[in-house]
Amino acid sequence: MTRLTLAIDAMGGDFGPCVTVPAAMQALASDPQLHLLLVGDPDTLTSLLAKADSALRERLQIIPAESVIASDARPAQAIRHSRGSSMRVALELVKEGQADACVSAGNTGALMGLAKLMLGSLNGIERPALMTVLPNVRAGKTVLLDLGANVNSDSAMLVQFAIMGAVMAEEVLAISRPRVALLNIGQEETKGLETIRDAAGILRDAPEINYIGYLEGNELLTGKTDVLVCDGFIGNVTLKTMEGVVRVFLSLLQSPEGKKRAWWLSLLGRLLKKRLAKRFGHLNPDQYNGACLLGLRKTVVKSHGGASQRAFVAAIEQAEQAVRRQLPERIAARLETVLPKSD
Amino acid sequence: MTRLTLAIDAMGGDFGPCVTVPAAMQALASDPQLHLLLVGDPDTLTSLLAKADSALRERLQIIPAESVIASDARPAQAIRHSRGSSMRVALELVKEGQADACVSAGNTGALMGLAKLMLGSLNGIERPALMTVLPNVRAGKTVLLDLGANVNSDSAMLVQFAIMGAVMAEEVLAISRPRVALLNIGQEETKGLETIRDAAGILRDAPEINYIGYLEGNELLTGKTDVLVCDGFIGNVTLKTMEGVVRVFLSLLQSPEGKKRAWWLSLLGRLLKKRLAKRFGHLNPDQYNGACLLGLRKTVVKSHGGASQRAFVAAIEQAEQAVRRQLPERIAARLETVLPKSD
């Protein structure tokens, strides 16, 4: 593997540098080819790095940024006043070729808008979409998009999401003729919103897409499709609902049961629970945090605002993977053959 | 408890009488005050009842209906041609006072439209909403609506849902000043769809509603609110996502692990897993199937189309409870004090 440089918006997210700095060190420790540009307030970052391993520290550089975009800021306004913010500086590093990709846990709308503005979207893509790869019970993977890059999507946008998702599944997950479904509230053709029905009509007639119809929310983890497409509002609610339920289960697994038992029984119980928790672990949100903004000319990964250190490391790893697999380039190449030519 | 009569659309749902008939017998067995009117094709129902317990059979009457509304029919068209269908006959029995409430696993849109047409909605309610009561991790309950009675809801409708949900939580779950939240994709005021933001503005200024703001999908089971309000498309996707994840967990808990172990270890493992499954059981969709159509003058309960026998029994029990607690009457009384008077 060759050297790879990522720009990290160190100030974004609910916990800012308290999470991003230790996560950065952890990521550097696990990949000797990784270099990081940590963008944010130099004083804060320097003090947090004071006790860092000096060997790892050599592959890390602090890039000063004087402000942070608030997570509750209106995207349009945030973008207007974004100059000098950690998110924007991180994206500039990608634009100028100093970094291969950018990772941020900051304001989703601002990241989406700024990334589109500064890096540009691929030909044929109106609006980029947030995509994640979920594990499913068939031991496979399901590509889910959009997760909230757009709150309202028309049918043309849903079709573009479907194409990008299919390319992702084919090129990165190595699934040939990936199945593509639309998330809806019923499997019958007459069900749901008009935009979804219109998108279904277009996808049904597109020979390059292996469209299999509607799927409902309960099929999210069943592996019935390789790509599941929905608008950003629905995708965000769906993913968060799933994560909430998984967390509840994992916490129930780990909580004590209250009843006193023989020590050897308790020990055995704890061992079994630990094994179960491990088995469910692949559904743990911390392990697949990080959504790729698909449809841009470069890789941008959005982490959960509330990501833990471990979760932020997962987001960094997703960016590494996307760069190494040349995700934007592969999508661009496939889009050229799939999308109608505009003259 | 006094005698109670329910009309059951015996032909609705994915499995029709194969599920509804045994479920009806089970419900009769567990409540000696319950009487059922089983609406559907007399031949089919009679043959399925051939071996039924004759004592229970006395509290059950077959009401003939010549047709069934298909689950994939367009609601408007289905309603136009609904005369003589099992769903419509069941609703007529409620309208004429022969039954106290109706339970159907049939076409949601048709049930919603027909119920409104035949039973009428309460003063001040534009469109009824599908509501369910979810268990949460604080050992409390959360009222969730709308679950798909309406695919598009404007802000006024969301506000009406909020009022109905609050009344439900107060009158039936005995929660004083129930907390009401809107489901959104961020907790900040600027986030999400315009209709949701507008509804938030109205709810914030309504003194009779204890509005606490936005909650995201991951808070569905955390008990941070007593009432969670969303439009029907979102609610449907959210609920089904939750159910899908719960099913995955329960199936993982029950599946074998593949590794050979000493017999006593396996036995112990099975026992512990069984106990865990029981502990998670309150989240099992089968145990709370059945969504009440709130905002009608009478009680109508919608079961999942794919409900199992056990799940359909849960829907029947929900209808019994709604009738015994006089849900529509209580909501009507509270709406009169809460809603603005129209002259």
XYZ file of C-alpha atoms in Angstrom:
686
model
C 0.000 0.000 0.000
C 1.131 3.492 -0.736
C 1.172 6.585 1.372
C -2.209 8.138 1.973
C -3.078 11.518 3.476
C -6.400 12.448 5.031
C -7.606 15.834 6.211
C -9.507 15.581 9.485
C -11.939 18.292 10.587
C -10.736 17.985 14.175
C -13.246 20.499 15.593
C -16.496 19.035 14.194
C -18.954 16.812 16.057
C -20.432 16.867 19.545
C -17.098 16.215 21.284
C -14.710 17.887 18.830
C -10.991 17.277 19.431
C -11.659 15.220 22.589
C -12.730 12.438 20.234
C -11.011 13.279 16.956
C -7.479 13.608 18.383
C -7.300 10.226 20.178
C -9.097 8.634 17.192
C -6.481 10.110 14.862
C -3.659 8.653 16.969
C -5.375 5.260 17.002
C -5.804 5.311 13.214
C -2.124 6.271 12.731
C -1.070 3.416 14.994
C -2.987 0.854 12.988
C -1.892 1.995 9.499
C 1.798 2.868 8.992
C 1.049 4.341 5.526
C -1.459 6.839 6.882
C -0.669 10.533 7.249
C -3.116 12.934 8.838
C -3.697 16.666 8.594
C -5.527 17.667 11.761
C -7.456 20.874 11.081
C -8.511 23.079 13.974
C -7.490 25.358 16.796
C -3.685 24.905 17.126
C -3.569 25.517 20.904
C -6.253 22.988 21.722
C -4.838 20.398 19.360
C -1.258 20.886 20.549
C -2.220 20.487 24.191
C -4.243 17.351 23.447
C -1.264 15.936 21.548
C 1.233 16.713 24.320
C 1.470 13.145 25.522
C 1.128 11.502 22.101
C 3.619 8.898 20.900
C 6.336 10.856 19.104
C 6.786 8.283 16.333
C 3.104 8.541 15.416
C 3.210 12.291 15.880
C 5.623 12.496 12.939
C 2.880 11.420 10.541
C 0.525 14.063 11.832
C 0.443 17.748 11.056
C -1.694 20.461 12.623
C -3.328 22.799 10.126
C -4.707 25.917 11.831
C -8.335 26.915 11.446
C -9.820 29.807 13.345
C -13.481 28.834 13.605
C -15.935 25.931 13.763
C -19.262 25.567 11.986
C -21.898 24.968 14.691
C -23.817 21.731 14.308
C -27.129 23.592 14.666
C -26.268 26.301 12.126
C -28.464 26.646 9.042
C -26.387 25.167 6.209
C -26.833 28.087 3.767
C -25.774 30.623 6.369
C -22.950 28.410 7.655
C -21.558 28.071 4.143
C -21.644 31.835 3.597
C -19.554 32.366 6.726
C -17.404 29.254 6.366
C -14.106 30.873 5.422
C -11.432 29.824 7.903
C -13.580 27.136 9.521
C -12.052 23.732 10.237
C -14.490 22.000 7.856
C -13.754 24.328 4.972
C -9.989 24.287 5.478
C -10.076 20.474 5.514
C -11.993 20.462 2.220
C -9.564 23.006 0.745
C -6.684 20.646 1.522
C -8.451 17.986 -0.564
C -9.210 20.429 -3.357
C -5.578 21.525 -3.548
C -4.369 17.943 -3.616
C -2.619 18.087 -0.233
C -5.015 15.465 1.126
C -6.652 12.530 -0.642
C -9.898 12.746 1.298
C -11.617 14.526 4.166
C -13.391 13.238 7.302
C -15.751 15.410 9.358
C -18.270 14.864 12.150
C -19.634 18.384 11.681
C -22.910 19.863 10.404
C -24.201 17.487 7.704
C -25.941 20.107 5.571
C -22.922 22.410 5.601
C -20.532 19.553 4.782
C -22.724 18.457 1.899
C -23.062 21.978 0.503
C -19.418 22.965 0.991
C -18.124 19.694 -0.436
C -20.252 20.108 -3.539
C -19.198 23.736 -3.891
C -15.481 23.121 -3.432
C -14.893 19.664 -4.905
C -17.663 19.591 -7.504
C -20.070 16.781 -8.253
C -19.684 14.150 -10.931
C -21.272 14.618 -14.354
C -24.913 13.605 -14.233
C -25.281 13.906 -10.463
C -27.554 16.701 -9.277
C -26.895 16.225 -5.580
C -24.453 13.916 -3.809
C -25.892 11.365 -1.381
C -24.717 9.965 1.929
C -24.139 6.238 1.699
C -23.239 3.569 4.189
C -22.656 -0.167 3.915
C -24.663 -2.195 6.417
C -23.982 -5.779 7.404
C -26.900 -8.152 6.822
C -27.941 -11.492 8.288
C -26.902 -13.389 5.163
C -23.316 -12.416 6.028
C -23.388 -10.035 3.081
C -23.507 -6.277 2.820
C -26.236 -3.831 1.879
C -25.550 -0.379 0.438
C -27.999 2.157 1.912
C -28.453 5.698 0.559
C -29.350 8.616 0.937
C -28.869 8.988 4.680
C -29.673 12.657 4.977
C -27.568 14.644 2.532
C -30.870 15.809 1.032
C -34.154 16.218 2.901
C -36.319 16.178 -0.195
C -35.470 14.078 -3.224
C -37.389 13.971 -6.482
C -37.621 10.853 -8.624
C -34.636 11.829 -10.826
C -32.452 12.108 -7.738
C -33.634 8.735 -6.432
C -32.653 7.218 -9.777
C -29.181 8.794 -9.560
C -28.819 7.422 -6.011
C -29.771 3.995 -7.336
C -27.088 4.161 -10.042
C -24.402 5.309 -7.592
C -25.404 2.624 -5.105
C -25.256 -0.050 -7.785
C -21.810 1.086 -8.925
C -20.643 1.067 -5.311
C -21.929 -2.486 -4.790
C -20.413 -3.686 -8.044
C -17.049 -1.967 -7.913
C -16.298 -2.023 -4.214
C -18.272 -4.941 -2.793
C -17.617 -7.000 -5.943
C -21.271 -7.975 -6.403
C -22.099 -8.597 -10.035
C -25.450 -7.225 -11.199
C -26.314 -5.982 -7.705
C -30.005 -6.014 -6.818
C -31.446 -2.532 -6.327
C -34.632 -1.817 -4.358
C -36.528 1.292 -3.307
C -37.542 1.652 0.346
C -41.314 2.035 0.545
C -44.259 1.353 2.854
C -45.579 -1.618 0.930
C -44.379 -4.005 -1.726
C -47.260 -3.376 -4.110
C -46.675 -1.045 -7.045
C -49.483 1.276 -6.002
C -48.062 1.968 -2.548
C -46.241 4.957 -1.177
C -45.219 8.396 -2.355
C -45.509 9.576 -5.935
C -41.780 10.353 -6.223
C -40.982 6.764 -5.297
C -43.502 5.354 -7.768
C -42.066 7.561 -10.518
C -38.511 6.469 -9.714
C -39.683 2.848 -9.820
C -41.062 3.421 -13.309
C -37.716 4.757 -14.548
C -35.647 2.034 -12.833
C -37.869 -0.745 -14.183
C -37.037 0.393 -17.709
C -33.279 0.838 -17.138
C -31.478 -2.228 -18.494
C -28.238 -1.414 -16.671
C -29.957 -1.521 -13.277
C -31.071 -4.831 -11.756
C -34.161 -3.277 -10.154
C -36.110 -5.693 -7.963
C -38.947 -3.476 -6.652
C -39.974 -2.047 -3.299
C -38.781 -3.269 0.070
C -40.102 -2.260 3.493
C -38.188 -1.146 6.565
C -38.207 -4.615 8.097
C -36.010 -5.881 5.233
C -33.126 -3.559 6.087
C -30.914 -6.316 7.488
C -32.308 -9.367 5.718
C -30.054 -9.170 2.669
C -32.931 -9.289 0.164
C -31.261 -6.524 -1.788
C -27.695 -5.296 -2.338
C -28.689 -1.639 -2.658
C -31.549 0.081 -0.838
C -32.485 3.564 -2.035
C -34.533 6.203 -0.230
C -34.668 9.948 0.276
C -32.411 11.492 2.893
C -35.054 12.103 5.528
C -36.279 8.515 5.452
C -32.759 7.110 5.263
C -31.645 9.112 8.260
C -34.637 8.093 10.381
C -34.282 4.445 9.306
C -30.577 4.205 10.079
C -30.954 5.954 13.425
C -33.906 3.764 14.371
C -31.857 0.682 13.581
C -28.934 1.978 15.601
C -31.176 2.828 18.535
C -32.641 -0.669 18.625
C -29.212 -2.314 18.328
C -27.932 -0.203 21.214
C -30.907 -1.192 23.355
C -30.207 -4.856 22.688
C -26.514 -4.592 23.387
C -27.181 -2.718 26.621
C -29.745 -5.310 27.713
C -27.185 -8.021 26.971
C -24.605 -6.327 29.108
C -26.776 -5.229 32.035
C -26.884 -7.377 35.188
C -29.965 -9.458 35.781
C -30.331 -8.695 39.474
C -30.802 -12.233 40.711
C -28.056 -13.759 42.866
C -26.528 -16.934 41.446
C -23.667 -19.279 42.236
C -20.349 -17.665 41.233
C -19.574 -20.273 38.590
C -23.023 -19.841 37.051
C -22.623 -16.056 36.931
C -19.188 -16.448 35.383
C -20.524 -18.801 32.739
C -23.459 -16.486 32.108
C -21.130 -13.541 31.602
C -18.975 -15.557 29.197
C -21.974 -16.578 27.119
C -23.334 -13.051 27.036
C -19.952 -11.759 25.968
C -19.914 -14.242 23.133
C -23.431 -13.204 22.082
C -22.508 -9.526 22.242
C -19.555 -10.293 19.981
C -21.826 -12.107 17.585
C -24.166 -9.114 17.430
C -21.197 -6.801 17.342
C -21.177 -6.526 13.558
C -24.487 -4.689 13.913
C -23.016 -2.275 16.444
C -23.167 1.261 15.023
C -19.659 1.980 16.309
C -18.254 -0.546 13.886
C -19.518 0.958 10.658
C -19.742 4.654 11.510
C -18.960 6.907 8.609
C -21.081 7.646 5.587
C -19.461 8.394 2.233
C -20.713 11.384 0.269
C -21.164 9.697 -3.118
C -21.287 11.719 -6.312
C -18.386 14.064 -5.578
C -15.072 14.212 -7.478
C -13.212 13.379 -4.262
C -13.893 11.303 -1.166
C -15.605 12.963 1.779
C -16.704 10.896 4.777
C -19.263 12.156 7.283
C -19.028 10.726 10.774
C -21.889 10.773 13.267
C -21.870 13.962 15.289
C -21.982 11.915 18.467
C -19.324 9.403 17.405
C -17.109 7.849 20.058
C -13.354 7.475 19.531
C -13.814 3.959 18.200
C -16.591 5.110 15.878
C -14.529 8.017 14.552
C -11.684 5.602 13.807
C -14.172 3.576 11.740
C -15.001 6.730 9.759
C -11.293 7.373 9.107
C -10.887 3.778 7.947
C -13.814 4.194 5.581
C -12.126 7.192 4.002
C -8.874 5.204 3.636
C -10.745 2.392 1.955
C -12.631 4.715 -0.401
C -9.388 6.363 -1.500
C -7.519 3.069 -1.926
C -10.376 1.641 -3.987
C -10.626 4.833 -6.038
C -14.316 5.090 -5.354
C -15.021 8.493 -6.977
C -13.063 7.582 -10.115
C -14.825 4.242 -10.472
C -18.241 5.806 -10.008
C -17.409 8.517 -12.550
C -16.320 5.931 -15.091
C -19.451 3.840 -14.625
C -21.752 6.849 -14.690
C -20.419 7.751 -18.127
C -21.618 4.458 -19.532
C -24.925 4.392 -17.666
C -26.281 7.922 -17.718
C -27.827 9.385 -20.858
C -25.385 11.572 -22.775
C -26.079 15.294 -22.644
C -24.976 17.198 -25.732
C -66.340 -6.791 32.854
C -69.333 -6.670 30.599
C -70.059 -8.400 27.338
C -68.169 -7.063 24.377
C -68.658 -7.781 20.680
C -66.040 -7.332 17.984
C -66.432 -7.607 14.215
C -63.478 -9.395 12.637
C -62.636 -8.961 8.958
C -61.816 -12.658 8.655
C -60.660 -12.460 5.023
C -58.125 -9.608 5.291
C -54.360 -9.963 5.538
C -51.798 -12.144 3.812
C -53.121 -15.394 5.284
C -56.833 -14.520 5.655
C -58.951 -17.013 7.589
C -55.998 -19.383 8.111
C -54.779 -16.911 10.700
C -57.908 -14.997 11.714
C -60.053 -18.072 12.554
C -57.600 -19.768 14.955
C -56.771 -16.353 16.423
C -60.470 -15.710 16.993
C -60.837 -19.025 18.841
C -57.802 -18.245 20.980
C -59.165 -14.806 21.873
C -62.547 -16.314 22.779
C -60.827 -18.855 25.001
C -58.954 -16.218 26.939
C -61.880 -13.799 27.490
C -65.250 -15.297 28.500
C -66.999 -11.930 27.970
C -65.888 -11.677 24.353
C -68.252 -12.304 21.429
C -67.026 -12.278 17.854
C -68.697 -11.666 14.508
C -66.495 -13.359 11.923
C -67.077 -11.668 8.560
C -66.199 -13.528 5.370
C -66.915 -16.386 3.033
C -69.293 -18.692 4.978
C -68.075 -21.941 3.384
C -64.423 -21.296 4.118
C -65.106 -20.108 7.635
C -67.463 -22.997 8.431
C -64.970 -25.588 7.259
C -62.148 -23.977 9.259
C -64.409 -23.975 12.317
C -65.431 -27.625 11.914
C -63.207 -28.857 14.698
C -63.581 -25.831 16.960
C -64.536 -26.195 20.611
C -68.332 -26.061 20.655
C -68.521 -24.017 23.868
C -66.375 -21.279 22.337
C -68.244 -21.637 19.047
C -71.387 -20.383 20.817
C -69.864 -16.941 21.243
C -68.971 -16.710 17.594
C -71.204 -15.913 14.661
C -70.376 -16.038 10.960
C -71.519 -12.985 8.998
C -71.417 -13.622 5.238
C -69.435 -11.363 2.930
C -69.055 -12.123 -0.737
C -65.744 -10.432 -1.565
C -62.368 -9.347 -0.205
C -60.509 -6.096 -0.819
C -57.118 -7.024 -2.252
C -54.162 -5.791 -0.235
C -52.582 -4.292 -3.363
C -55.738 -2.510 -4.538
C -55.658 1.257 -4.866
C -57.619 2.552 -1.869
C -59.891 4.938 -3.812
C -60.873 2.225 -6.297
C -61.204 -0.405 -3.560
C -63.568 1.838 -1.612
C -65.753 2.434 -4.694
C -66.168 -1.314 -5.156
C -66.261 -2.213 -1.492
C -69.946 -3.100 -1.138
C -70.270 -6.653 0.171
C -66.566 -6.959 1.058
C -65.578 -8.462 4.390
C -63.920 -5.213 5.515
C -66.930 -3.071 4.709
C -69.440 -5.494 6.235
C -67.358 -5.593 9.422
C -67.382 -1.772 9.583
C -71.151 -1.738 8.918
C -71.661 -3.976 11.936
C -69.872 -1.355 14.050
C -71.824 1.486 12.481
C -75.153 -0.246 13.164
C -74.175 -0.912 16.774
C -74.060 -4.701 16.408
C -70.349 -4.675 17.192
C -68.375 -2.386 19.492
C -65.265 -2.312 17.324
C -63.688 -3.797 14.204
C -60.364 -5.562 13.607
C -58.882 -6.004 10.117
C -55.536 -7.053 8.657
C -56.604 -5.837 5.211
C -55.546 -2.979 2.906
C -54.531 -0.067 5.179
C -55.585 2.727 2.833
C -58.979 1.163 2.181
C -59.567 0.523 5.881
C -58.638 4.085 6.724
C -60.870 5.552 3.988
C -63.837 3.251 4.587
C -63.672 3.681 8.357
C -63.698 7.458 8.003
C -66.537 7.286 5.476
C -68.710 4.929 7.479
C -67.959 5.766 11.107
C -67.051 9.435 10.747
C -64.125 11.266 12.296
C -64.198 13.285 15.495
C -64.761 17.039 15.409
C -61.525 18.841 14.645
C -59.763 15.827 13.109
C -59.064 16.070 9.389
C -57.688 12.570 9.007
C -57.473 9.720 11.511
C -54.028 8.357 12.345
C -52.712 4.896 13.065
C -51.290 4.694 16.562
C -49.445 2.025 18.473
C -48.031 1.845 21.980
C -44.386 0.729 22.094
C -42.554 -0.558 25.148
C -39.435 1.405 26.060
C -36.284 0.626 28.024
C -37.413 2.677 31.022
C -40.164 0.079 31.481
C -42.657 2.682 30.307
C -44.656 3.087 27.127
C -44.365 5.387 24.151
C -47.305 6.336 21.926
C -46.213 6.436 18.282
C -48.326 7.911 15.457
C -49.048 8.141 12.492
C -47.966 4.713 11.273
C -49.180 4.970 7.712
C -52.829 6.004 7.655
C -51.668 9.039 5.674
C -48.652 9.181 3.355
C -48.400 12.950 3.354
C -49.247 15.022 6.396
C -49.219 18.809 6.617
C -48.330 20.660 9.804
C -51.974 20.994 10.938
C -52.374 17.230 10.731
C -49.167 16.636 12.697
C -50.549 18.935 15.404
C -53.823 16.964 15.499
C -51.823 13.727 15.783
C -49.904 15.272 18.677
C -53.117 16.165 20.502
C -54.619 12.691 19.968
C -51.397 11.036 21.080
C -51.256 13.174 24.206
C -54.860 12.352 25.065
C -54.139 8.677 24.534
C -51.098 8.810 26.845
C -52.990 10.761 29.483
C -56.280 8.903 29.463
C -55.211 5.358 28.730
C -51.611 5.124 29.932
C -52.375 7.401 32.909
C -49.405 9.692 32.268
C -50.058 13.214 33.521
C -48.839 15.999 31.226
C -47.341 13.506 28.769
C -44.229 14.692 26.936
C -44.816 15.117 23.189
C -41.991 15.135 20.616
C -41.786 15.328 16.835
C -39.640 12.757 15.003
C -36.995 14.584 12.982
C -33.469 14.148 11.611
C -31.779 16.398 14.140
C -32.574 17.962 17.472
C -31.835 21.531 16.384
C -34.770 23.773 15.521
C -33.483 24.406 12.016
C -33.390 20.743 11.031
C -35.697 18.697 8.875
C -38.749 19.245 6.740
C -40.727 22.476 6.649
C -43.981 20.791 7.706
C -42.272 19.501 10.841
C -40.775 22.874 11.672
C -44.181 24.533 11.225
C -45.847 21.942 13.459
C -43.132 22.550 16.065
C -43.957 26.264 16.012
C -47.643 25.585 16.698
C -46.961 22.989 19.398
C -44.477 25.221 21.198
C -47.222 27.820 21.626
C -49.952 25.363 22.709
C -50.216 25.486 26.512
C -52.242 22.269 26.705
C -49.444 20.266 25.036
C -46.237 19.479 26.924
C -44.098 19.788 23.785
C -40.430 18.878 24.344
C -38.969 19.323 20.829
C -37.515 17.035 18.182
C -36.267 13.504 18.747
C -34.342 11.325 16.295
C -34.993 7.733 15.287
C -32.477 6.356 17.775
C -34.669 7.611 20.653
C -37.636 5.423 19.678
C -37.192 2.990 22.572
C -35.338 5.151 25.084
C -38.424 6.567 26.788
C -37.348 10.204 26.386
C -40.877 11.060 25.325
C -44.355 9.701 26.003
C -45.704 10.580 22.557
C -43.721 10.587 19.310
C -45.399 12.178 16.294
C -44.484 11.784 12.623
C -46.140 11.513 9.232
C -47.455 8.148 8.146
C -44.698 7.290 5.689
C -41.943 7.924 8.236
C -43.863 6.203 11.021
C -44.423 3.128 8.914
C -40.782 2.863 7.863
C -39.582 3.489 11.421
C -41.833 0.895 13.015
C -41.009 -1.719 10.381
C -37.284 -1.027 10.684
C -37.515 -1.510 14.430
C -39.436 -4.735 13.999
C -36.971 -6.028 11.448
C -34.017 -5.420 13.736
C -35.771 -7.010 16.717
C -36.553 -10.080 14.627
C -32.926 -10.354 13.541
C -31.786 -10.248 17.162
C -34.320 -12.769 18.337
C -33.399 -15.123 15.489
C -29.680 -14.743 16.235
C -30.421 -15.547 19.876
C -32.247 -18.693 18.926
C -29.944 -19.990 16.198
C -27.319 -22.618 17.026
C -23.713 -21.532 17.251
C -22.199 -24.397 15.329
C -19.426 -25.246 17.726
C -19.623 -28.573 19.566
C -19.676 -28.262 23.338
C -20.143 -30.540 26.324
C -23.844 -31.421 26.706
C -24.174 -29.639 30.031
C -22.607 -26.474 28.618
C -24.976 -26.514 25.636
C -27.916 -27.035 27.946
C -26.868 -24.152 30.144
C -26.276 -21.989 27.091
C -29.760 -22.759 25.792
C -31.288 -21.912 29.162
C -29.497 -18.591 29.342
C -30.446 -17.722 25.778
C -34.046 -18.588 26.513
C -34.000 -16.250 29.471
C -32.490 -13.476 27.343
C -35.063 -14.037 24.604
C -37.785 -13.729 27.229
C -36.234 -10.523 28.486
C -36.242 -9.072 24.970
C -39.673 -10.525 24.321
C -41.505 -7.325 25.221
C -39.933 -5.820 22.103
C -41.184 -8.682 19.938
C -43.540 -7.307 17.271
C -45.923 -10.240 17.793
C -46.693 -9.012 21.284
C -47.966 -5.566 20.407
C -49.375 -6.031 16.897
C -52.391 -3.909 16.165
C -52.552 -0.201 15.532
C -55.602 1.809 16.585
C -57.096 4.229 14.082
C -57.370 7.299 16.329
C -59.736 10.144 15.506
C -62.777 8.036 14.541
C -66.091 7.919 16.420
C -65.607 4.181 17.005
C -62.677 1.851 17.539
C -61.013 0.286 14.514
C -57.809 -1.732 14.900
C -55.513 -2.471 11.978
C -53.395 -5.610 12.246
C -50.253 -6.204 10.221
C -51.085 -7.860 6.926
C -48.527 -10.565 7.661
C -49.618 -11.122 11.260
C -49.252 -14.582 12.761
C -52.019 -16.117 14.867
C -50.409 -14.842 18.062
C -50.007 -11.379 16.571
C -53.619 -11.257 15.375
C -54.756 -12.196 18.885
C -52.772 -9.196 20.153
C -54.686 -6.975 17.706
C -58.024 -8.369 18.953
C -56.928 -7.705 22.521
C -56.049 -4.135 21.617
C -59.538 -3.596 20.263
C -61.028 -5.050 23.470
C -58.930 -2.720 25.571
C -59.783 0.336 23.462
C -63.508 -0.399 23.796
C -63.322 -1.098 27.533
C -61.371 2.115 28.135
C -63.775 4.079 25.909
C -60.911 5.448 23.884
C -62.883 7.294 21.164
C -65.218 8.896 23.716
C -62.324 10.061 25.898
C -60.453 11.498 22.948
C -63.595 13.290 21.750
C -64.144 14.806 25.186
C -60.549 16.010 25.448
C -60.463 17.346 21.909
C -63.418 19.590 22.751
C -61.406 21.312 25.455
C -58.144 21.478 23.516
C -59.017 22.323 19.946
C -59.967 25.859 18.960
C -63.724 26.295 18.662
C -65.029 26.644 15.131
C -68.140 28.810 14.826
